[in-house]
Tab-separated table of N, CA and C in Angstrom:
chain	number	residue	atom	x	y	z
A	1	MET	N	-1.263	-24.045	25.198
A	1	MET	CA	-0.623	-24.497	23.961
A	1	MET	C	0.679	-23.738	23.756
A	2	GLY	N	1.682	-24.052	24.498
A	2	GLY	CA	2.947	-23.355	24.387
A	2	GLY	C	3.891	-24.002	23.382
A	3	ASP	N	3.427	-25.002	22.644
A	3	ASP	CA	4.327	-25.704	21.729
A	3	ASP	C	4.264	-25.178	20.295
A	4	MET	N	3.747	-23.977	20.107
A	4	MET	CA	3.776	-23.366	18.776
A	4	MET	C	5.209	-22.904	18.522
A	5	SER	N	5.632	-22.894	17.274
A	5	SER	CA	7.031	-22.570	17.022
A	5	SER	C	7.243	-21.056	16.993
A	6	GLY	N	7.262	-20.473	18.161
A	6	GLY	CA	7.694	-19.093	18.352
A	6	GLY	C	6.876	-18.032	17.652
A	7	PRO	N	7.366	-16.788	17.747
A	7	PRO	CA	6.654	-15.674	17.123
A	7	PRO	C	6.807	-15.722	15.605
A	8	TYR	N	5.743	-15.376	14.906
A	8	TYR	CA	5.787	-15.382	13.443
A	8	TYR	C	6.174	-14.006	12.960
A	9	LEU	N	7.376	-13.907	12.398
A	9	LEU	CA	7.887	-12.619	11.945
A	9	LEU	C	7.159	-12.169	10.698
A	10	ILE	N	6.803	-10.894	10.671
A	10	ILE	CA	6.207	-10.314	9.468
A	10	ILE	C	7.337	-9.734	8.629
A	11	ARG	N	8.059	-8.765	9.189
A	11	ARG	CA	9.240	-8.224	8.519
A	11	ARG	C	10.066	-7.482	9.555
A	12	GLY	N	11.361	-7.599	9.453
A	12	GLY	CA	12.238	-6.923	10.409
A	12	GLY	C	12.041	-7.513	11.796
A	13	SER	N	11.722	-6.656	12.763
A	13	SER	CA	11.545	-7.154	14.131
A	13	SER	C	10.065	-7.209	14.506
A	14	VAL	N	9.190	-6.949	13.526
A	14	VAL	CA	7.750	-6.948	13.804
A	14	VAL	C	7.201	-8.357	13.622
A	15	SER	N	6.505	-8.857	14.655
A	15	SER	CA	5.943	-10.199	14.553
A	15	SER	C	4.466	-10.184	14.910
A	16	LEU	N	3.787	-11.296	14.602
A	16	LEU	CA	2.363	-11.414	14.917
A	16	LEU	C	2.194	-11.482	16.433
A	17	PRO	N	1.376	-10.623	17.026
A	17	PRO	CA	1.176	-10.676	18.477
A	17	PRO	C	0.251	-11.842	18.837
A	18	GLU	N	0.771	-12.780	19.621
A	18	GLU	CA	0.022	-13.977	19.998
A	18	GLU	C	-1.311	-13.604	20.658
A	19	ALA	N	-1.303	-12.512	21.427
A	19	ALA	CA	-2.499	-12.114	22.180
A	19	ALA	C	-3.628	-11.627	21.268
A	20	GLU	N	-3.282	-11.140	20.072
A	20	GLU	CA	-4.306	-10.575	19.187
A	20	GLU	C	-4.821	-11.582	18.151
A	21	LEU	N	-4.336	-12.816	18.230
A	21	LEU	CA	-4.778	-13.834	17.286
A	21	LEU	C	-5.985	-14.574	17.855
A	22	LEU	N	-7.034	-14.673	17.066
A	22	LEU	CA	-8.251	-15.362	17.488
A	22	LEU	C	-8.366	-16.662	16.721
A	23	TRP	N	-8.319	-17.788	17.421
A	23	TRP	CA	-8.364	-19.097	16.776
A	23	TRP	C	-9.749	-19.691	16.878
A	24	ARG	N	-10.194	-20.336	15.796
A	24	ARG	CA	-11.438	-21.117	15.836
A	24	ARG	C	-11.171	-22.447	15.154
A	25	PHE	N	-11.733	-23.505	15.716
A	25	PHE	CA	-11.497	-24.834	15.152
A	25	PHE	C	-12.818	-25.467	14.771
A	26	SER	N	-12.810	-26.179	13.652
A	26	SER	CA	-14.036	-26.848	13.228
A	26	SER	C	-13.665	-28.129	12.499
A	27	ARG	N	-14.656	-28.933	12.223
A	27	ARG	CA	-14.406	-30.190	11.522
A	27	ARG	C	-13.996	-29.882	10.089
A	28	SER	N	-13.024	-30.621	9.652
A	28	SER	CA	-12.448	-30.358	8.341
A	28	SER	C	-12.890	-31.409	7.339
A	29	SER	N	-13.039	-31.001	6.084
A	29	SER	CA	-13.250	-31.995	5.040
A	29	SER	C	-11.864	-32.448	4.622
A	30	GLY	N	-11.781	-33.338	3.687
A	30	GLY	CA	-10.461	-33.730	3.217
A	30	GLY	C	-9.954	-34.989	3.887
A	31	PRO	N	-8.642	-35.236	3.832
A	31	PRO	CA	-8.082	-36.503	4.274
A	31	PRO	C	-8.247	-36.722	5.770
A	32	GLY	N	-8.277	-37.988	6.191
A	32	GLY	CA	-8.343	-38.268	7.617
A	32	GLY	C	-9.181	-39.482	7.956
A	33	GLY	N	-9.933	-40.017	7.036
A	33	GLY	CA	-10.725	-41.213	7.307
A	33	GLY	C	-11.756	-40.988	8.394
A	34	GLN	N	-11.943	-41.994	9.269
A	34	GLN	CA	-12.961	-41.880	10.324
A	34	GLN	C	-12.571	-40.806	11.334
A	35	HIS	N	-11.271	-40.607	11.477
A	35	HIS	CA	-10.749	-39.628	12.434
A	35	HIS	C	-11.300	-38.222	12.168
A	36	VAL	N	-11.493	-37.894	10.875
A	36	VAL	CA	-11.895	-36.543	10.490
A	36	VAL	C	-13.299	-36.206	10.989
A	37	ASN	N	-14.115	-37.221	11.219
A	37	ASN	CA	-15.487	-36.958	11.660
A	37	ASN	C	-15.575	-36.596	13.136
A	38	THR	N	-14.508	-36.859	13.876
A	38	THR	CA	-14.575	-36.652	15.327
A	38	THR	C	-13.693	-35.526	15.815
A	39	SER	N	-12.769	-35.033	14.975
A	39	SER	CA	-11.835	-34.034	15.506
A	39	SER	C	-11.943	-32.714	14.753
A	40	ASP	N	-11.706	-31.646	15.476
A	40	ASP	CA	-11.765	-30.300	14.891
A	40	ASP	C	-10.388	-29.920	14.374
A	41	THR	N	-10.093	-30.303	13.157
A	41	THR	CA	-8.748	-30.041	12.639
A	41	THR	C	-8.671	-28.793	11.760
A	42	GLN	N	-9.791	-28.328	11.233
A	42	GLN	CA	-9.738	-27.110	10.421
A	42	GLN	C	-9.512	-25.914	11.332
A	43	VAL	N	-8.628	-25.044	10.904
A	43	VAL	CA	-8.271	-23.886	11.725
A	43	VAL	C	-8.691	-22.616	11.007
A	44	GLU	N	-9.295	-21.710	11.756
A	44	GLU	CA	-9.629	-20.389	11.228
A	44	GLU	C	-8.935	-19.383	12.135
A	45	LEU	N	-8.069	-18.599	11.552
A	45	LEU	CA	-7.290	-17.622	12.321
A	45	LEU	C	-7.767	-16.227	11.961
A	46	ARG	N	-8.157	-15.459	12.985
A	46	ARG	CA	-8.623	-14.084	12.759
A	46	ARG	C	-7.648	-13.105	13.380
A	47	PHE	N	-7.426	-12.006	12.670
A	47	PHE	CA	-6.528	-10.973	13.169
A	47	PHE	C	-7.174	-9.622	12.902
A	48	ASP	N	-7.394	-8.854	13.974
A	48	ASP	CA	-8.050	-7.549	13.844
A	48	ASP	C	-7.034	-6.520	13.384
A	49	LEU	N	-6.956	-6.354	12.076
A	49	LEU	CA	-5.958	-5.466	11.476
A	49	LEU	C	-6.267	-3.999	11.777
A	50	ALA	N	-7.539	-3.656	11.812
A	50	ALA	CA	-7.915	-2.253	12.001
A	50	ALA	C	-7.551	-1.741	13.395
A	51	ASN	N	-7.617	-2.607	14.417
A	51	ASN	CA	-7.392	-2.145	15.789
A	51	ASN	C	-6.098	-2.638	16.416
A	52	THR	N	-5.195	-3.190	15.616
A	52	THR	CA	-3.957	-3.719	16.185
A	52	THR	C	-2.975	-2.610	16.535
A	53	GLU	N	-2.191	-2.875	17.576
A	53	GLU	CA	-1.140	-1.928	17.965
A	53	GLU	C	0.234	-2.491	17.575
A	54	ALA	N	0.243	-3.718	17.079
A	54	ALA	CA	1.512	-4.405	16.821
A	54	ALA	C	2.222	-3.903	15.570
A	55	LEU	N	1.468	-3.380	14.616
A	55	LEU	CA	2.072	-2.920	13.362
A	55	LEU	C	2.308	-1.418	13.404
A	56	PRO	N	3.402	-0.949	12.799
A	56	PRO	CA	3.605	0.500	12.659
A	56	PRO	C	2.447	1.103	11.852
A	57	GLU	N	2.085	2.334	12.160
A	57	GLU	CA	0.929	2.980	11.521
A	57	GLU	C	0.991	2.951	9.996
A	58	VAL	N	2.184	3.214	9.456
A	58	VAL	CA	2.347	3.259	7.999
A	58	VAL	C	2.010	1.890	7.403
A	59	TRP	N	2.535	0.839	8.017
A	59	TRP	CA	2.281	-0.516	7.539
A	59	TRP	C	0.802	-0.828	7.611
A	60	LYS	N	0.204	-0.423	8.747
A	60	LYS	CA	-1.201	-0.743	8.969
A	60	LYS	C	-2.072	-0.082	7.900
A	61	ALA	N	-1.799	1.179	7.619
A	61	ALA	CA	-2.568	1.906	6.605
A	61	ALA	C	-2.423	1.227	5.242
A	62	ARG	N	-1.174	0.845	4.920
A	62	ARG	CA	-0.905	0.186	3.642
A	62	ARG	C	-1.651	-1.141	3.543
A	63	ALA	N	-1.578	-1.937	4.616
A	63	ALA	CA	-2.212	-3.257	4.632
A	63	ALA	C	-3.729	-3.124	4.547
A	64	LEU	N	-4.298	-2.165	5.263
A	64	LEU	CA	-5.757	-1.971	5.231
A	64	LEU	C	-6.212	-1.624	3.823
A	65	GLU	N	-5.408	-0.816	3.143
A	65	GLU	CA	-5.754	-0.411	1.779
A	65	GLU	C	-5.659	-1.590	0.810
A	66	ARG	N	-4.555	-2.352	0.921
A	66	ARG	CA	-4.336	-3.444	-0.033
A	66	ARG	C	-5.220	-4.654	0.209
A	67	LEU	N	-5.607	-4.880	1.466
A	67	LEU	CA	-6.415	-6.060	1.781
A	67	LEU	C	-7.897	-5.718	1.899
A	68	ALA	N	-8.273	-4.521	1.442
A	68	ALA	CA	-9.655	-4.057	1.609
A	68	ALA	C	-10.686	-5.093	1.164
A	69	GLY	N	-10.415	-5.791	0.082
A	69	GLY	CA	-11.365	-6.780	-0.430
A	69	GLY	C	-11.508	-8.012	0.441
A	70	ARG	N	-10.498	-8.289	1.263
A	70	ARG	CA	-10.493	-9.498	2.096
A	70	ARG	C	-10.994	-9.248	3.503
A	71	LEU	N	-11.056	-7.989	3.902
A	71	LEU	CA	-11.380	-7.676	5.293
A	71	LEU	C	-12.884	-7.677	5.551
A	72	VAL	N	-13.246	-8.140	6.750
A	72	VAL	CA	-14.630	-8.048	7.210
A	72	VAL	C	-14.570	-7.248	8.508
A	73	ASP	N	-15.059	-6.011	8.486
A	73	ASP	CA	-14.988	-5.107	9.642
A	73	ASP	C	-13.551	-4.954	10.149
A	74	GLY	N	-12.592	-4.864	9.234
A	74	GLY	CA	-11.203	-4.651	9.634
A	74	GLY	C	-10.493	-5.900	10.118
A	75	VAL	N	-11.139	-7.062	10.003
A	75	VAL	CA	-10.541	-8.314	10.468
A	75	VAL	C	-10.162	-9.179	9.263
A	76	VAL	N	-8.924	-9.661	9.266
A	76	VAL	CA	-8.483	-10.544	8.189
A	76	VAL	C	-8.599	-11.989	8.696
A	77	VAL	N	-9.136	-12.871	7.835
A	77	VAL	CA	-9.372	-14.262	8.217
A	77	VAL	C	-8.570	-15.189	7.313
A	78	VAL	N	-7.862	-16.159	7.923
A	78	VAL	CA	-7.096	-17.145	7.173
A	78	VAL	C	-7.553	-18.526	7.625
A	79	ARG	N	-7.846	-19.397	6.674
A	79	ARG	CA	-8.274	-20.764	7.008
A	79	ARG	C	-7.222	-21.755	6.549
A	80	ALA	N	-7.078	-22.832	7.311
A	80	ALA	CA	-6.160	-23.905	6.914
A	80	ALA	C	-6.778	-25.238	7.273
A	81	SER	N	-6.842	-26.129	6.289
A	81	SER	CA	-7.378	-27.459	6.574
A	81	SER	C	-6.672	-28.524	5.743
A	82	GLU	N	-5.469	-28.197	5.262
A	82	GLU	CA	-4.812	-29.152	4.367
A	82	GLU	C	-4.115	-30.292	5.102
A	83	HIS	N	-3.856	-30.129	6.402
A	83	HIS	CA	-3.187	-31.190	7.165
A	83	HIS	C	-4.187	-31.965	8.006
A	84	ARG	N	-3.762	-33.149	8.446
A	84	ARG	CA	-4.660	-33.960	9.252
A	84	ARG	C	-4.618	-33.579	10.719
A	85	SER	N	-3.564	-32.907	11.148
A	85	SER	CA	-3.500	-32.545	12.566
A	85	SER	C	-3.805	-31.064	12.747
A	86	GLN	N	-4.478	-30.767	13.850
A	86	GLN	CA	-4.842	-29.384	14.140
A	86	GLN	C	-3.593	-28.533	14.308
A	87	TRP	N	-2.581	-29.110	14.957
A	87	TRP	CA	-1.363	-28.350	15.227
A	87	TRP	C	-0.696	-27.898	13.933
A	88	ARG	N	-0.622	-28.806	12.940
A	88	ARG	CA	0.011	-28.437	11.668
A	88	ARG	C	-0.834	-27.421	10.917
A	89	ASN	N	-2.152	-27.499	11.046
A	89	ASN	CA	-3.015	-26.498	10.422
A	89	ASN	C	-2.844	-25.142	11.097
A	90	ARG	N	-2.637	-25.160	12.411
A	90	ARG	CA	-2.383	-23.892	13.127
A	90	ARG	C	-1.106	-23.255	12.610
A	91	GLU	N	-0.077	-24.082	12.466
A	91	GLU	CA	1.197	-23.589	11.922
A	91	GLU	C	0.980	-22.970	10.544
A	92	ALA	N	0.281	-23.719	9.676
A	92	ALA	CA	0.063	-23.274	8.293
A	92	ALA	C	-0.694	-21.954	8.267
A	93	ALA	N	-1.727	-21.832	9.101
A	93	ALA	CA	-2.544	-20.609	9.123
A	93	ALA	C	-1.714	-19.420	9.595
A	94	ALA	N	-0.914	-19.620	10.647
A	94	ALA	CA	-0.111	-18.520	11.190
A	94	ALA	C	0.946	-18.065	10.184
A	95	VAL	N	1.578	-19.031	9.540
A	95	VAL	CA	2.603	-18.694	8.541
A	95	VAL	C	1.966	-17.943	7.379
A	96	ARG	N	0.781	-18.409	6.955
A	96	ARG	CA	0.082	-17.777	5.834
A	96	ARG	C	-0.320	-16.342	6.183
A	97	LEU	N	-0.801	-16.146	7.411
A	97	LEU	CA	-1.198	-14.805	7.840
A	97	LEU	C	0.007	-13.875	7.880
A	98	ALA	N	1.130	-14.368	8.418
A	98	ALA	CA	2.349	-13.555	8.482
A	98	ALA	C	2.801	-13.158	7.084
A	99	ALA	N	2.744	-14.111	6.149
A	99	ALA	CA	3.170	-13.828	4.771
A	99	ALA	C	2.234	-12.811	4.119
A	100	LEU	N	0.936	-12.967	4.383
A	100	LEU	CA	-0.067	-12.057	3.822
A	100	LEU	C	0.169	-10.629	4.316
A	101	LEU	N	0.405	-10.491	5.621
A	101	LEU	CA	0.640	-9.166	6.199
A	101	LEU	C	1.966	-8.584	5.714
A	102	ALA	N	2.966	-9.436	5.547
A	102	ALA	CA	4.263	-8.955	5.066
A	102	ALA	C	4.127	-8.381	3.667
A	103	GLU	N	3.385	-9.096	2.820
A	103	GLU	CA	3.202	-8.641	1.433
A	103	GLU	C	2.357	-7.371	1.384
A	104	ALA	N	1.301	-7.342	2.214
A	104	ALA	CA	0.381	-6.200	2.175
A	104	ALA	C	0.995	-4.936	2.760
A	105	SER	N	1.943	-5.082	3.680
A	105	SER	CA	2.509	-3.893	4.317
A	105	SER	C	3.849	-3.495	3.709
A	106	ALA	N	4.276	-4.199	2.671
A	106	ALA	CA	5.558	-3.892	2.030
A	106	ALA	C	5.506	-2.521	1.360
A	107	PRO	N	6.633	-1.819	1.355
A	107	PRO	CA	6.640	-0.505	0.701
A	107	PRO	C	6.444	-0.659	-0.800
A	108	PRO	N	5.839	0.333	-1.447
A	108	PRO	CA	5.627	0.234	-2.896
A	108	PRO	C	6.973	0.190	-3.613
A	109	PRO	N	7.033	-0.473	-4.765
A	109	PRO	CA	8.308	-0.555	-5.492
A	109	PRO	C	8.743	0.823	-5.981
A	110	LYS	N	10.056	0.975	-6.175
A	110	LYS	CA	10.583	2.247	-6.665
A	110	LYS	C	10.024	2.537	-8.051
A	111	ALA	N	9.733	3.799	-8.304
A	111	ALA	CA	9.204	4.186	-9.606
A	111	ALA	C	10.288	3.979	-10.662
A	112	ARG	N	9.881	3.521	-11.832
A	112	ARG	CA	10.836	3.291	-12.910
A	112	ARG	C	11.234	4.621	-13.523
A	113	ARG	N	12.554	4.812	-13.648
A	113	ARG	CA	13.037	6.035	-14.262
A	113	ARG	C	13.209	5.769	-15.745
A	114	PRO	N	12.455	6.463	-16.597
A	114	PRO	CA	12.581	6.181	-18.030
A	114	PRO	C	13.982	6.512	-18.527
A	115	THR	N	14.514	5.657	-19.389
A	115	THR	CA	15.858	5.889	-19.919
A	115	THR	C	15.751	6.324	-21.373
A	116	ARG	N	16.752	7.075	-21.807
A	116	ARG	CA	16.742	7.540	-23.198
A	116	ARG	C	17.593	6.628	-24.051
A	117	ILE	N	17.180	6.447	-25.292
A	117	ILE	CA	17.961	5.639	-26.217
A	117	ILE	C	19.104	6.512	-26.731
A	118	PRO	N	20.345	6.048	-26.625
A	118	PRO	CA	21.475	6.852	-27.114
A	118	PRO	C	21.329	7.156	-28.601
A	119	ARG	N	21.767	8.360	-28.999
A	119	ARG	CA	21.583	8.801	-30.373
A	119	ARG	C	22.280	7.877	-31.363
A	120	GLY	N	23.477	7.409	-30.989
A	120	GLY	CA	24.252	6.545	-31.887
A	120	GLY	C	23.495	5.268	-32.248
A	121	ILE	N	22.827	4.695	-31.254
A	121	ILE	CA	22.080	3.463	-31.496
A	121	ILE	C	20.924	3.722	-32.448
A	122	ASN	N	20.238	4.821	-32.243
A	122	ASN	CA	19.115	5.176	-33.106
A	122	ASN	C	19.582	5.393	-34.540
A	123	GLU	N	20.687	6.125	-34.677
A	123	GLU	CA	21.213	6.402	-36.014
A	123	GLU	C	21.620	5.108	-36.709
A	124	ARG	N	22.267	4.207	-35.973
A	124	ARG	CA	22.687	2.931	-36.549
A	124	ARG	C	21.474	2.131	-37.025
A	125	ARG	N	20.423	2.142	-36.220
A	125	ARG	CA	19.202	1.415	-36.583
A	125	ARG	C	18.629	1.971	-37.888
A	126	LEU	N	18.550	3.298	-37.990
A	126	LEU	CA	17.996	3.916	-39.199
A	126	LEU	C	18.871	3.630	-40.418
A	127	ARG	N	20.211	3.643	-40.199
A	127	ARG	CA	21.140	3.366	-41.302
A	127	ARG	C	20.951	1.930	-41.800
A	128	GLU	N	20.802	0.987	-40.867
A	128	GLU	CA	20.621	-0.416	-41.246
A	128	GLU	C	19.281	-0.627	-41.959
A	129	LYS	N	18.249	0.112	-41.520
A	129	LYS	CA	16.939	0.007	-42.186
A	129	LYS	C	17.046	0.475	-43.637
A	130	LYS	N	17.771	1.588	-43.822
A	130	LYS	CA	17.934	2.163	-45.158
A	130	LYS	C	18.670	1.174	-46.062
A	131	GLN	N	19.733	0.586	-45.496
A	131	GLN	CA	20.537	-0.380	-46.254
A	131	GLN	C	19.678	-1.566	-46.677
A	132	ARG	N	18.880	-2.043	-45.737
A	132	ARG	CA	18.020	-3.196	-45.996
A	132	ARG	C	17.006	-2.857	-47.099
A	133	SER	N	16.436	-1.648	-47.023
A	133	SER	CA	15.436	-1.268	-48.027
A	133	SER	C	16.086	-1.144	-49.413
A	134	ASP	N	17.336	-0.640	-49.432
A	134	ASP	CA	18.056	-0.543	-50.706
A	134	ASP	C	18.296	-1.926	-51.282
A	135	THR	N	18.698	-2.874	-50.408
A	135	THR	CA	18.933	-4.257	-50.838
A	135	THR	C	17.668	-4.811	-51.463
A	136	LYS	N	16.541	-4.600	-50.791
A	136	LYS	CA	15.282	-5.158	-51.282
A	136	LYS	C	14.840	-4.471	-52.571
A	137	ARG	N	15.059	-3.158	-52.642
A	137	ARG	CA	14.659	-2.447	-53.843
A	137	ARG	C	15.470	-2.945	-55.028
A	138	GLY	N	16.737	-3.265	-54.791
A	138	GLY	CA	17.621	-3.765	-55.846
A	138	GLY	C	17.193	-5.115	-56.386
A	139	ARG	N	16.348	-5.834	-55.634
A	139	ARG	CA	15.930	-7.166	-56.080
A	139	ARG	C	14.821	-7.118	-57.124
A	140	SER	N	14.053	-6.046	-57.155
A	140	SER	CA	12.933	-6.020	-58.114
A	140	SER	C	13.520	-5.836	-59.524
A	141	GLY	N	13.052	-6.645	-60.466
A	141	GLY	CA	13.640	-6.626	-61.814
A	141	GLY	C	12.992	-5.588	-62.709
A	142	ARG	N	12.866	-4.355	-62.239
A	142	ARG	CA	12.212	-3.328	-63.042
A	142	ARG	C	13.096	-2.897	-64.232
A	143	ASP	N	14.316	-2.423	-63.916
A	143	ASP	CA	15.095	-1.865	-65.028
A	143	ASP	C	16.149	-2.859	-65.545
A	144	TRP	N	15.736	-4.063	-65.883
A	144	TRP	CA	16.630	-5.008	-66.561
A	144	TRP	C	16.231	-5.000	-68.039
A	145	SER	N	16.790	-4.173	-68.803
A	145	SER	CA	16.358	-4.183	-70.205
A	145	SER	C	17.441	-4.643	-71.136
């Protein structure tokens, strides 16, 4: 099956190693009419994340931690059955796996640096509050005699 559309990039120059991908095909539910009963169009793609050499160690550790809930013995599984052809389901599964690994191995976002409110803005806010309260206090008809 050399007609797959090339290596699936995860990020940078790191791509999914074709040799480490385990494909399984089974009958799919969904669209296809009589054809669906005879062909194995559902695709299950397995990737052994725990024992792969294709990912840098840092990425691998990050991905193992973030995907812990999805892994079975260190293996991540992606299923695709939305298309009627096996080839398109293979494409969908590989793309989905690459995206999943890219997200899971991404570096954590930069920590937010808290900013201080400038003193002038704070003072202006307090001055406006005072003015507003004076306006409202002036509306009560207490000392109209």
